[in-house]
Amino acid sequence: MPDIEWVYIKINGIALKVPKGEMIIESAKRIGVEIPFFCYHPRLSMKEGGANCRMCLVEVASRMPDGSLRKMPKPQTSCSLPAAEGMEIETDTEALNADRRGVLEFLLINHPLDCPICDRGGECPLQNNTMHYGPPTTRFIEEKRHFPKAYPLSQYVVFDRERCIHCARCTRFTRDISGDEELNFLWRGADMEVATFDHTEYNSRFSGNVIELCPVGALLSRPYRFKARPWDLQSAKSICTQCSNGCNIKLDYRLDRIHRVNARLNEDVNEEWTCDKGKFGMDYISDESRLKTPMIRRNGELSPASWEEVLYLIASELKNAEGEVAGVGGAYSSNEDIYVFQKFMRETLRSKHIDHRMGPNFQSYNSGLLKRFGCPAMGNPIAELEDMKSTLIFGSNFVDEQPILYLRVRKGWRFKRNKVVEAAPQGLISEEIRHVTQFAEVSLNYKNGTELPLAQGLLAALFEDKGRPLGEQKLLSHLSGKNVAQCASETGVDEKDIRKAAELLATDKMCIFAGEYVTHSPDATAILEVLGDIAVLTGNAGNLNVPVSRNNEQGAMELGILPDMLPGYVEEQNPGMNTEEILSACVKEDLKALWVMNTDLVKEYHNSDLANSAMDACPFVVVTALAITDTAAKANVVLPVHSVAEKWGTFTNVERRVQAFCKAFEISPDIHAEWKVFSDLSSMLGSPMTYADGKDILNEIVKSVPTFAKCGPNTLGDEGVILNPVAGGKE
Amino acid sequence: MAETLNRTFTPIAQGMALTLKHYVKMLTARKENIATFQYPEERREQFPRTRWRHVLTRYDNGLEKCIGCSLCAGACPARCIYVEAKENTDENRVSPGERFAIKYEINMLRCIFCGYCQEACPTGAIVLRKDFELSEYSRQDALYTKEMLLEPILMKK
Ligand code: SF4
Ligand code: SF4
Ligand code: SF4
Ligand code: SF4
Ligand code: FES
């Protein structure tokens, strides 16, 4: 912990010790004193438009150098008032109440009386503050400001300009957090309005957050518009399923319909943000297309069947298959489903052919990482990223692949002056203007496919930098004898840039991200070796991050949906087949049955021809699915399974954090949890599994998989728990 | 024997005489002095502030007053109101302003006729009126839909 200088202040006569310079509005929170506010937000900077609403006024008396107290003649805004030794603050005086009434009366002059139809009504700070501190009536009888209602800012956000109170939260968000700087103020005074440049579309990957930030109903969600009022909704704690970052969210639902998704605070993961993929992408849960009964292929057509019938059919087919069975998928299922699935395949069906990977790359890049650094994916927890003095983003469309990690890295740059070095293929940067490029100190714009020489160039530059220790001779082997100049000409990057990048990376707190351009490259293993060398050479061994991208892909790795790894990365002696081999075996008719676990295989597998012909050739394909996907349409049996809203369970996110999600509602009693399907089948096949619910399974995982030892259902809490490091495996 | 007859018929005759007396009295009495109403042909006049069956009212121009704000549902202690709102368009204008109720249901079995909904309504759309005949043959029928609750459009002459 850095040294904090503490000061003693008094709020309403209560003495307290706070860090010097902390804003008084925050100090008041420490003792539960409420100060009303609109524009203040701890994650937004005060610069460029902060402290404008004047709602948070307090009376201040400062300590003079001679020790006397001097009361400031006018009230001050507590959101921009840094704590100093001896300050005495009053938050609840007659004068302040009058001031607050005045501020609110002014704010309401142009605010329409829309509460009954406004989507913010019921959870609106303006409404609440007016009820508590506002005047009972207004003296303004003239005509209010008028604008057309419901101006569509973007696909997701509508804007009611009449309601805006000009707090600048949204504009500061786009500058401080999302970094697309889209929103700003146009005009001044009462005519001031939030707008994009030239009223173009508000185009952002994080636009949904401004809806939650806006303290009035000015920025509203388009999909949620008029769907419900806050008191109509019930809410379930959940985890976003749209990517591997695992944002904590609240699913707000009514009966069996998801109406909106709001972020849930988790300082270690998403803070209080979500990206638009997550915020507006969870509708699939209550979509009409959800499958509500099992389907069986009869006379070439999928037709509804009962669970007894399908389970009996599957059990007999699997029995006949005698171990010539394989399973693919699992990256979208909960940890419990995954664990029971691999147990069912390995122990009940005696098959080792399971794999969740869909990409082109089956070299064991993960196990390479694991052996070297003892970490299969991300070496740094998300929260640590903002403290990295320099970050190398290598071959990644970062903002799309890892939205929340992107926000962290950007936060470090914006608020802590960290440096970012980007290496991206040439096509990517020109297409993607809102990319890391915007704030990267150096952008290495390499020729497509030259990831390896570029990484080698960086490593060579680090070696040539005389300030570096040259002891690590064995790292030199990965250079293949190249020097910086050679690498520069091979990659089409300026040699100076490579050297400058290397210089920036040579700090004691540096981390590297390798994105999909690395993991999908044929040279993946070699590139990761070199990137690992860079980490080691700069004294940051272990700070190599190869984040996964799908919902619970990390969980599928941790819990052994891999042909060569049992749960907890215990190596399998005789590995089974990987996805590619499984699909080829299907085509060659070497397998009697294939289980596709809640994955749209033909869409997601990188070689859709192979996936298609495998599905066609395999004599018996079972698909668990939420809806009839292209893959399910080719199956012999389709089983409807629970989505994230219909059961309790856990996911493992990209930083190996296990987080629980709660059941919200049931859509149909004929939709089963995935693990239930496996345990029922296993019992029919003679190896009973007796799990009552997901927590039972998690308890078994905790007992049997050492990495999960701290992740019991009762210890997860709201923030989740990071898995134990993998035993053994570290260079 | 006579004793028995006397004991049997005298009270009957007395009783019938009383009935006859009242019957004659009723036939000749003034209407407002009669306590008995010939329900269902006749109905007793309700007190002015009686709260029975709800009505969703309209403005004079035929637009619905309800704006689908769900405040009634929020106020309802029995949680028996369900409102779903939608956006008015120029082609399909149901109420003034941006929003109207596309679904409005009251579960009359749960309603306790407290009138809080009427109190909460910002537009005076939902009112409890004097129609008290609320029995139904099934529970499902006791779910009053918007169509049932909505006041018919009055044709102004
Ligand atoms: S739109 Fe909302 S967040 Fe933006 S300035 Fe107006 S009131 Fe503030
Ligand atoms: S970053 Fe990922 S986990 Fe978070 S909201 Fe977006 S899609 Fe969901
Ligand atoms: S009268 Fe009372 S109980 Fe009945 S619907 Fe209205 S608020 Fe609910
Ligand atoms: S009846 Fe009144 S309170 Fe209820 S939804 Fe309609 S306008 Fe709102
Ligand atoms: S909250 Fe302090 S001025 Fe707005």
CSV table of N, CA and C in Angstrom, one decimal, chain A residues 372-494:
chain,number,residue,atom,x,y,z
A,372,ARG,N,5.2,-23.4,-18.6
A,372,ARG,CA,6.2,-22.4,-18.4
A,372,ARG,C,5.9,-21.5,-17.2
A,373,PHE,N,4.6,-21.0,-17.2
A,373,PHE,CA,4.3,-20.0,-16.2
A,373,PHE,C,3.3,-20.5,-15.2
A,374,GLY,N,2.9,-21.7,-15.3
A,374,GLY,CA,1.9,-22.3,-14.4
A,374,GLY,C,0.6,-21.6,-14.5
A,375,CYS,N,0.3,-21.1,-15.7
A,375,CYS,CA,-1.0,-20.4,-15.8
A,375,CYS,C,-1.5,-20.7,-17.2
A,376,PRO,N,-2.7,-21.2,-17.3
A,376,PRO,CA,-3.2,-21.6,-18.6
A,376,PRO,C,-3.8,-20.5,-19.5
A,377,ALA,N,-4.0,-19.3,-19.0
A,377,ALA,CA,-4.6,-18.3,-19.8
A,377,ALA,C,-4.2,-16.9,-19.5
A,378,MET,N,-4.7,-16.4,-18.4
A,378,MET,CA,-4.3,-15.0,-18.1
A,378,MET,C,-3.4,-15.1,-16.9
A,379,GLY,N,-2.2,-14.4,-17.0
A,379,GLY,CA,-1.3,-14.4,-15.9
A,379,GLY,C,-1.6,-13.3,-14.9
A,380,ASN,N,-2.4,-12.3,-15.3
A,380,ASN,CA,-2.7,-11.2,-14.4
A,380,ASN,C,-4.2,-11.2,-14.1
A,381,PRO,N,-4.6,-10.9,-12.9
A,381,PRO,CA,-6.0,-10.7,-12.7
A,381,PRO,C,-6.4,-9.3,-13.3
A,382,ILE,N,-7.7,-9.2,-13.7
A,382,ILE,CA,-8.2,-8.0,-14.4
A,382,ILE,C,-7.8,-6.7,-13.6
A,383,ALA,N,-8.1,-6.8,-12.3
A,383,ALA,CA,-7.9,-5.5,-11.5
A,383,ALA,C,-6.5,-5.0,-11.6
A,384,GLU,N,-5.5,-5.9,-11.8
A,384,GLU,CA,-4.1,-5.5,-11.8
A,384,GLU,C,-3.8,-4.8,-13.0
A,385,LEU,N,-4.6,-4.9,-14.1
A,385,LEU,CA,-4.2,-4.4,-15.4
A,385,LEU,C,-4.0,-2.8,-15.3
A,386,GLU,N,-4.8,-2.2,-14.5
A,386,GLU,CA,-4.7,-0.7,-14.5
A,386,GLU,C,-3.5,-0.2,-13.8
A,387,ASP,N,-2.8,-1.1,-13.2
A,387,ASP,CA,-1.5,-0.7,-12.5
A,387,ASP,C,-0.3,-1.0,-13.3
A,388,MET,N,-0.4,-1.6,-14.5
A,388,MET,CA,0.7,-2.0,-15.3
A,388,MET,C,1.3,-0.7,-15.9
A,389,LYS,N,2.6,-0.5,-15.7
A,389,LYS,CA,3.1,0.8,-16.3
A,389,LYS,C,3.2,0.7,-17.8
A,390,SER,N,3.3,-0.5,-18.3
A,390,SER,CA,3.2,-0.6,-19.8
A,390,SER,C,2.5,-1.9,-20.1
A,391,THR,N,1.8,-1.8,-21.2
A,391,THR,CA,1.0,-3.0,-21.7
A,391,THR,C,1.2,-3.2,-23.2
A,392,LEU,N,1.5,-4.4,-23.5
A,392,LEU,CA,1.7,-4.7,-25.0
A,392,LEU,C,0.4,-5.5,-25.4
A,393,ILE,N,-0.3,-4.9,-26.4
A,393,ILE,CA,-1.5,-5.6,-26.9
A,393,ILE,C,-1.0,-6.1,-28.2
A,394,PHE,N,-0.9,-7.4,-28.3
A,394,PHE,CA,-0.2,-8.0,-29.5
A,394,PHE,C,-1.2,-8.8,-30.3
A,395,GLY,N,-1.4,-8.4,-31.5
A,395,GLY,CA,-2.3,-9.2,-32.4
A,395,GLY,C,-3.7,-9.4,-31.9
A,396,SER,N,-4.3,-8.4,-31.5
A,396,SER,CA,-5.7,-8.5,-31.0
A,396,SER,C,-6.6,-7.4,-31.4
A,397,ASN,N,-7.8,-7.7,-31.7
A,397,ASN,CA,-8.8,-6.7,-31.9
A,397,ASN,C,-9.4,-6.5,-30.5
A,398,PHE,N,-8.6,-5.8,-29.6
A,398,PHE,CA,-8.8,-5.9,-28.2
A,398,PHE,C,-10.2,-5.5,-27.8
A,399,VAL,N,-10.7,-4.4,-28.3
A,399,VAL,CA,-12.0,-3.9,-27.8
A,399,VAL,C,-13.1,-4.9,-28.1
A,400,ASP,N,-13.0,-5.6,-29.2
A,400,ASP,CA,-14.1,-6.6,-29.5
A,400,ASP,C,-13.9,-7.9,-28.8
A,401,GLU,N,-12.6,-8.3,-28.7
A,401,GLU,CA,-12.3,-9.6,-28.1
A,401,GLU,C,-12.6,-9.6,-26.6
A,402,GLN,N,-12.1,-8.5,-26.0
A,402,GLN,CA,-12.1,-8.4,-24.5
A,402,GLN,C,-12.5,-7.0,-24.0
A,403,PRO,N,-13.8,-6.8,-24.1
A,403,PRO,CA,-14.3,-5.4,-23.9
A,403,PRO,C,-13.9,-4.9,-22.5
A,404,ILE,N,-14.0,-5.7,-21.5
A,404,ILE,CA,-13.8,-5.2,-20.1
A,404,ILE,C,-12.3,-5.1,-19.8
A,405,LEU,N,-11.5,-6.0,-20.4
A,405,LEU,CA,-10.1,-5.8,-20.2
A,405,LEU,C,-9.6,-4.5,-20.9
A,406,TYR,N,-10.2,-4.3,-22.0
A,406,TYR,CA,-9.9,-3.0,-22.8
A,406,TYR,C,-10.2,-1.8,-21.9
A,407,LEU,N,-11.4,-1.8,-21.2
A,407,LEU,CA,-11.7,-0.7,-20.3
A,407,LEU,C,-10.7,-0.5,-19.2
A,408,ARG,N,-10.2,-1.7,-18.7
A,408,ARG,CA,-9.2,-1.6,-17.6
A,408,ARG,C,-7.9,-1.0,-18.1
A,409,VAL,N,-7.5,-1.5,-19.2
A,409,VAL,CA,-6.2,-1.0,-19.8
A,409,VAL,C,-6.3,0.5,-20.1
A,410,ARG,N,-7.5,0.9,-20.6
A,410,ARG,CA,-7.7,2.3,-21.0
A,410,ARG,C,-7.7,3.1,-19.7
A,411,LYS,N,-8.3,2.6,-18.7
A,411,LYS,CA,-8.4,3.3,-17.4
A,411,LYS,C,-7.0,3.6,-16.9
A,412,GLY,N,-6.1,2.6,-17.0
A,412,GLY,CA,-4.8,2.8,-16.5
A,412,GLY,C,-4.1,3.9,-17.3
A,413,TRP,N,-4.4,3.9,-18.6
A,413,TRP,CA,-3.8,5.0,-19.4
A,413,TRP,C,-4.4,6.3,-19.1
A,414,ARG,N,-5.7,6.4,-18.9
A,414,ARG,CA,-6.4,7.6,-18.7
A,414,ARG,C,-6.1,8.3,-17.4
A,415,PHE,N,-6.1,7.4,-16.3
A,415,PHE,CA,-6.1,8.0,-15.0
A,415,PHE,C,-4.7,7.7,-14.3
A,416,LYS,N,-3.9,6.8,-14.8
A,416,LYS,CA,-2.6,6.6,-14.2
A,416,LYS,C,-1.4,6.7,-15.1
A,417,ARG,N,-1.7,7.3,-16.3
A,417,ARG,CA,-0.6,7.6,-17.2
A,417,ARG,C,0.2,6.4,-17.6
A,418,ASN,N,-0.4,5.2,-17.7
A,418,ASN,CA,0.3,4.1,-18.1
A,418,ASN,C,0.5,4.1,-19.6
A,419,LYS,N,1.5,3.4,-20.1
A,419,LYS,CA,1.8,3.4,-21.5
A,419,LYS,C,1.3,2.1,-22.2
A,420,VAL,N,0.8,2.3,-23.4
A,420,VAL,CA,0.3,1.1,-24.1
A,420,VAL,C,1.0,1.0,-25.4
A,421,VAL,N,1.4,-0.2,-25.7
A,421,VAL,CA,2.1,-0.4,-27.0
A,421,VAL,C,1.1,-1.4,-27.8
A,422,GLU,N,0.9,-1.1,-29.0
A,422,GLU,CA,0.0,-2.0,-29.7
A,422,GLU,C,0.7,-2.6,-30.9
A,423,ALA,N,0.4,-3.8,-31.1
A,423,ALA,CA,0.9,-4.5,-32.4
A,423,ALA,C,-0.3,-5.1,-33.0
A,424,ALA,N,-0.7,-4.6,-34.2
A,424,ALA,CA,-1.8,-5.2,-34.9
A,424,ALA,C,-1.6,-5.3,-36.3
A,425,PRO,N,-2.2,-6.2,-37.0
A,425,PRO,CA,-2.0,-6.4,-38.4
A,425,PRO,C,-2.5,-5.2,-39.2
A,426,GLN,N,-2.0,-4.9,-40.3
A,426,GLN,CA,-2.3,-3.7,-41.0
A,426,GLN,C,-3.8,-3.4,-41.3
A,427,GLY,N,-4.5,-4.5,-41.7
A,427,GLY,CA,-5.9,-4.3,-42.1
A,427,GLY,C,-6.6,-3.8,-40.9
A,428,LEU,N,-6.4,-4.3,-39.7
A,428,LEU,CA,-7.2,-4.1,-38.5
A,428,LEU,C,-7.2,-2.6,-38.2
A,429,ILE,N,-6.1,-2.0,-38.1
A,429,ILE,CA,-6.0,-0.6,-37.6
A,429,ILE,C,-6.8,0.3,-38.5
A,430,SER,N,-6.6,0.2,-39.8
A,430,SER,CA,-7.3,1.1,-40.7
A,430,SER,C,-8.8,1.0,-40.6
A,431,GLU,N,-9.3,-0.2,-40.4
A,431,GLU,CA,-10.7,-0.4,-40.3
A,431,GLU,C,-11.2,0.1,-39.0
A,432,GLU,N,-10.4,-0.1,-37.9
A,432,GLU,CA,-11.0,0.1,-36.6
A,432,GLU,C,-10.4,1.4,-36.0
A,433,ILE,N,-11.1,2.5,-36.1
A,433,ILE,CA,-10.6,3.7,-35.6
A,433,ILE,C,-10.7,3.8,-34.1
A,434,ARG,N,-11.7,3.1,-33.5
A,434,ARG,CA,-11.9,3.3,-32.1
A,434,ARG,C,-11.1,2.2,-31.3
A,435,HIS,N,-10.0,1.9,-31.7
A,435,HIS,CA,-9.2,0.8,-31.3
A,435,HIS,C,-8.2,1.3,-30.3
A,436,VAL,N,-7.4,0.4,-29.7
A,436,VAL,CA,-6.4,0.7,-28.8
A,436,VAL,C,-5.4,1.8,-29.4
A,437,THR,N,-5.4,1.7,-30.8
A,437,THR,CA,-4.5,2.7,-31.5
A,437,THR,C,-4.7,4.1,-31.0
A,438,GLN,N,-5.9,4.5,-30.7
A,438,GLN,CA,-6.2,5.8,-30.3
A,438,GLN,C,-5.3,6.3,-29.1
A,439,PHE,N,-5.0,5.4,-28.2
A,439,PHE,CA,-4.3,5.9,-27.1
A,439,PHE,C,-2.9,5.2,-26.9
A,440,ALA,N,-2.6,4.3,-27.9
A,440,ALA,CA,-1.3,3.6,-27.8
A,440,ALA,C,-0.2,4.6,-28.0
A,441,GLU,N,0.9,4.4,-27.2
A,441,GLU,CA,2.0,5.3,-27.3
A,441,GLU,C,2.7,5.0,-28.7
A,442,VAL,N,2.8,3.7,-29.0
A,442,VAL,CA,3.4,3.3,-30.2
A,442,VAL,C,2.5,2.2,-30.9
A,443,SER,N,2.2,2.4,-32.1
A,443,SER,CA,1.4,1.3,-32.8
A,443,SER,C,2.3,0.6,-33.8
A,444,LEU,N,2.5,-0.6,-33.7
A,444,LEU,CA,3.3,-1.4,-34.6
A,444,LEU,C,2.3,-2.0,-35.6
A,445,ASN,N,2.4,-1.5,-36.8
A,445,ASN,CA,1.4,-1.9,-37.8
A,445,ASN,C,2.0,-2.9,-38.8
A,446,TYR,N,2.0,-4.2,-38.4
A,446,TYR,CA,2.8,-5.1,-39.2
A,446,TYR,C,2.0,-5.8,-40.3
A,447,LYS,N,2.8,-6.3,-41.3
A,447,LYS,CA,2.2,-7.0,-42.4
A,447,LYS,C,1.5,-8.3,-41.9
A,448,ASN,N,0.3,-8.5,-42.5
A,448,ASN,CA,-0.5,-9.7,-42.0
A,448,ASN,C,0.4,-11.0,-42.0
A,449,GLY,N,0.3,-11.7,-40.9
A,449,GLY,CA,1.0,-13.0,-40.8
A,449,GLY,C,2.4,-12.9,-40.3
A,450,THR,N,2.9,-11.7,-39.9
A,450,THR,CA,4.2,-11.6,-39.5
A,450,THR,C,4.3,-11.4,-38.0
A,451,GLU,N,3.5,-12.0,-37.3
A,451,GLU,CA,3.5,-11.9,-35.8
A,451,GLU,C,4.8,-12.4,-35.2
A,452,LEU,N,5.3,-13.5,-35.7
A,452,LEU,CA,6.5,-14.1,-35.1
A,452,LEU,C,7.7,-13.2,-35.3
A,453,PRO,N,8.0,-12.8,-36.5
A,453,PRO,CA,9.2,-11.9,-36.6
A,453,PRO,C,9.0,-10.6,-35.8
A,454,LEU,N,7.8,-10.1,-35.7
A,454,LEU,CA,7.7,-8.9,-34.9
A,454,LEU,C,8.0,-9.1,-33.5
A,455,ALA,N,7.5,-10.2,-32.9
A,455,ALA,CA,7.8,-10.5,-31.5
A,455,ALA,C,9.3,-10.7,-31.4
A,456,GLN,N,9.9,-11.4,-32.4
A,456,GLN,CA,11.3,-11.6,-32.3
A,456,GLN,C,12.1,-10.2,-32.3
A,457,GLY,N,11.5,-9.3,-33.2
A,457,GLY,CA,12.1,-8.0,-33.3
A,457,GLY,C,12.1,-7.3,-31.9
A,458,LEU,N,11.0,-7.4,-31.2
A,458,LEU,CA,10.9,-6.7,-29.9
A,458,LEU,C,11.9,-7.4,-28.9
A,459,LEU,N,12.0,-8.7,-29.0
A,459,LEU,CA,12.9,-9.4,-28.1
A,459,LEU,C,14.3,-9.0,-28.4
A,460,ALA,N,14.7,-8.9,-29.7
A,460,ALA,CA,16.0,-8.6,-30.1
A,460,ALA,C,16.3,-7.1,-29.7
A,461,ALA,N,15.3,-6.2,-29.8
A,461,ALA,CA,15.6,-4.9,-29.4
A,461,ALA,C,15.8,-4.8,-27.9
A,462,LEU,N,15.1,-5.6,-27.1
A,462,LEU,CA,15.4,-5.6,-25.7
A,462,LEU,C,16.8,-6.1,-25.4
A,463,PHE,N,17.2,-7.1,-26.2
A,463,PHE,CA,18.6,-7.6,-25.9
A,463,PHE,C,19.6,-6.6,-26.3
A,464,GLU,N,19.4,-5.9,-27.4
A,464,GLU,CA,20.4,-4.9,-27.8
A,464,GLU,C,20.4,-3.7,-27.0
A,465,ASP,N,19.3,-3.4,-26.3
A,465,ASP,CA,19.3,-2.3,-25.4
A,465,ASP,C,20.3,-2.6,-24.3
A,466,LYS,N,21.4,-1.8,-24.2
A,466,LYS,CA,22.5,-2.2,-23.3
A,466,LYS,C,22.1,-2.1,-21.9
A,467,GLY,N,21.1,-1.4,-21.5
A,467,GLY,CA,20.6,-1.4,-20.2
A,467,GLY,C,20.1,-2.7,-19.6
A,468,ARG,N,19.8,-3.6,-20.5
A,468,ARG,CA,19.2,-4.9,-20.1
A,468,ARG,C,20.3,-5.9,-19.6
A,469,PRO,N,20.0,-6.7,-18.7
A,469,PRO,CA,20.9,-7.8,-18.3
A,469,PRO,C,21.0,-8.8,-19.5
A,470,LEU,N,22.1,-9.3,-19.8
A,470,LEU,CA,22.2,-10.2,-20.9
A,470,LEU,C,22.4,-11.6,-20.5
A,471,GLY,N,22.1,-11.8,-19.2
A,471,GLY,CA,22.3,-13.2,-18.6
A,471,GLY,C,21.4,-14.2,-19.3
A,472,GLU,N,20.3,-13.8,-19.7
A,472,GLU,CA,19.3,-14.9,-20.1
A,472,GLU,C,19.6,-15.4,-21.5
A,473,GLN,N,20.8,-16.0,-21.6
A,473,GLN,CA,21.2,-16.4,-22.9
A,473,GLN,C,20.3,-17.5,-23.6
A,474,LYS,N,19.7,-18.3,-22.7
A,474,LYS,CA,18.9,-19.3,-23.3
A,474,LYS,C,17.7,-18.8,-24.1
A,475,LEU,N,17.3,-17.5,-23.7
A,475,LEU,CA,16.2,-16.9,-24.4
A,475,LEU,C,16.6,-16.6,-25.9
A,476,LEU,N,17.9,-16.4,-26.0
A,476,LEU,CA,18.3,-16.0,-27.4
A,476,LEU,C,17.9,-17.1,-28.4
A,477,SER,N,17.8,-18.3,-28.0
A,477,SER,CA,17.5,-19.4,-29.0
A,477,SER,C,16.3,-19.1,-29.8
A,478,HIS,N,15.3,-18.4,-29.2
A,478,HIS,CA,14.0,-18.2,-29.9
A,478,HIS,C,14.2,-17.1,-30.9
A,479,LEU,N,15.3,-16.4,-30.9
A,479,LEU,CA,15.4,-15.3,-31.9
A,479,LEU,C,15.8,-15.8,-33.3
A,480,SER,N,16.2,-17.1,-33.4
A,480,SER,CA,16.6,-17.6,-34.7
A,480,SER,C,17.7,-16.7,-35.3
A,481,GLY,N,18.5,-16.1,-34.5
A,481,GLY,CA,19.7,-15.4,-35.0
A,481,GLY,C,19.3,-14.1,-35.7
A,482,LYS,N,18.0,-13.6,-35.5
A,482,LYS,CA,17.6,-12.4,-36.2
A,482,LYS,C,18.0,-11.2,-35.4
A,483,ASN,N,18.2,-10.0,-36.1
A,483,ASN,CA,18.4,-8.8,-35.4
A,483,ASN,C,17.2,-7.9,-35.7
A,484,VAL,N,17.2,-6.7,-35.0
A,484,VAL,CA,16.0,-5.9,-35.1
A,484,VAL,C,15.7,-5.4,-36.6
A,485,ALA,N,16.8,-5.1,-37.3
A,485,ALA,CA,16.6,-4.6,-38.6
A,485,ALA,C,16.0,-5.6,-39.5
A,486,GLN,N,16.5,-6.9,-39.4
A,486,GLN,CA,15.9,-7.9,-40.2
A,486,GLN,C,14.4,-8.1,-39.9
A,487,CYS,N,14.1,-8.1,-38.6
A,487,CYS,CA,12.6,-8.2,-38.3
A,487,CYS,C,11.8,-7.1,-38.8
A,488,ALA,N,12.4,-5.9,-38.7
A,488,ALA,CA,11.7,-4.7,-39.2
A,488,ALA,C,11.4,-4.8,-40.7
A,489,SER,N,12.3,-5.2,-41.4
A,489,SER,CA,12.0,-5.3,-42.9
A,489,SER,C,11.0,-6.4,-43.2
A,490,GLU,N,11.1,-7.5,-42.4
A,490,GLU,CA,10.2,-8.6,-42.6
A,490,GLU,C,8.7,-8.2,-42.3
A,491,THR,N,8.6,-7.4,-41.3
A,491,THR,CA,7.2,-7.1,-40.8
A,491,THR,C,6.7,-5.8,-41.4
A,492,GLY,N,7.6,-5.0,-42.0
A,492,GLY,CA,7.1,-3.8,-42.6
A,492,GLY,C,6.9,-2.7,-41.5
A,493,VAL,N,7.5,-2.9,-40.4
A,493,VAL,CA,7.4,-1.9,-39.3
A,493,VAL,C,8.7,-1.1,-39.2
A,494,ASP,N,8.6,0.1,-38.9
A,494,ASP,CA,9.8,1.0,-38.8
A,494,ASP,C,10.7,0.5,-37.7
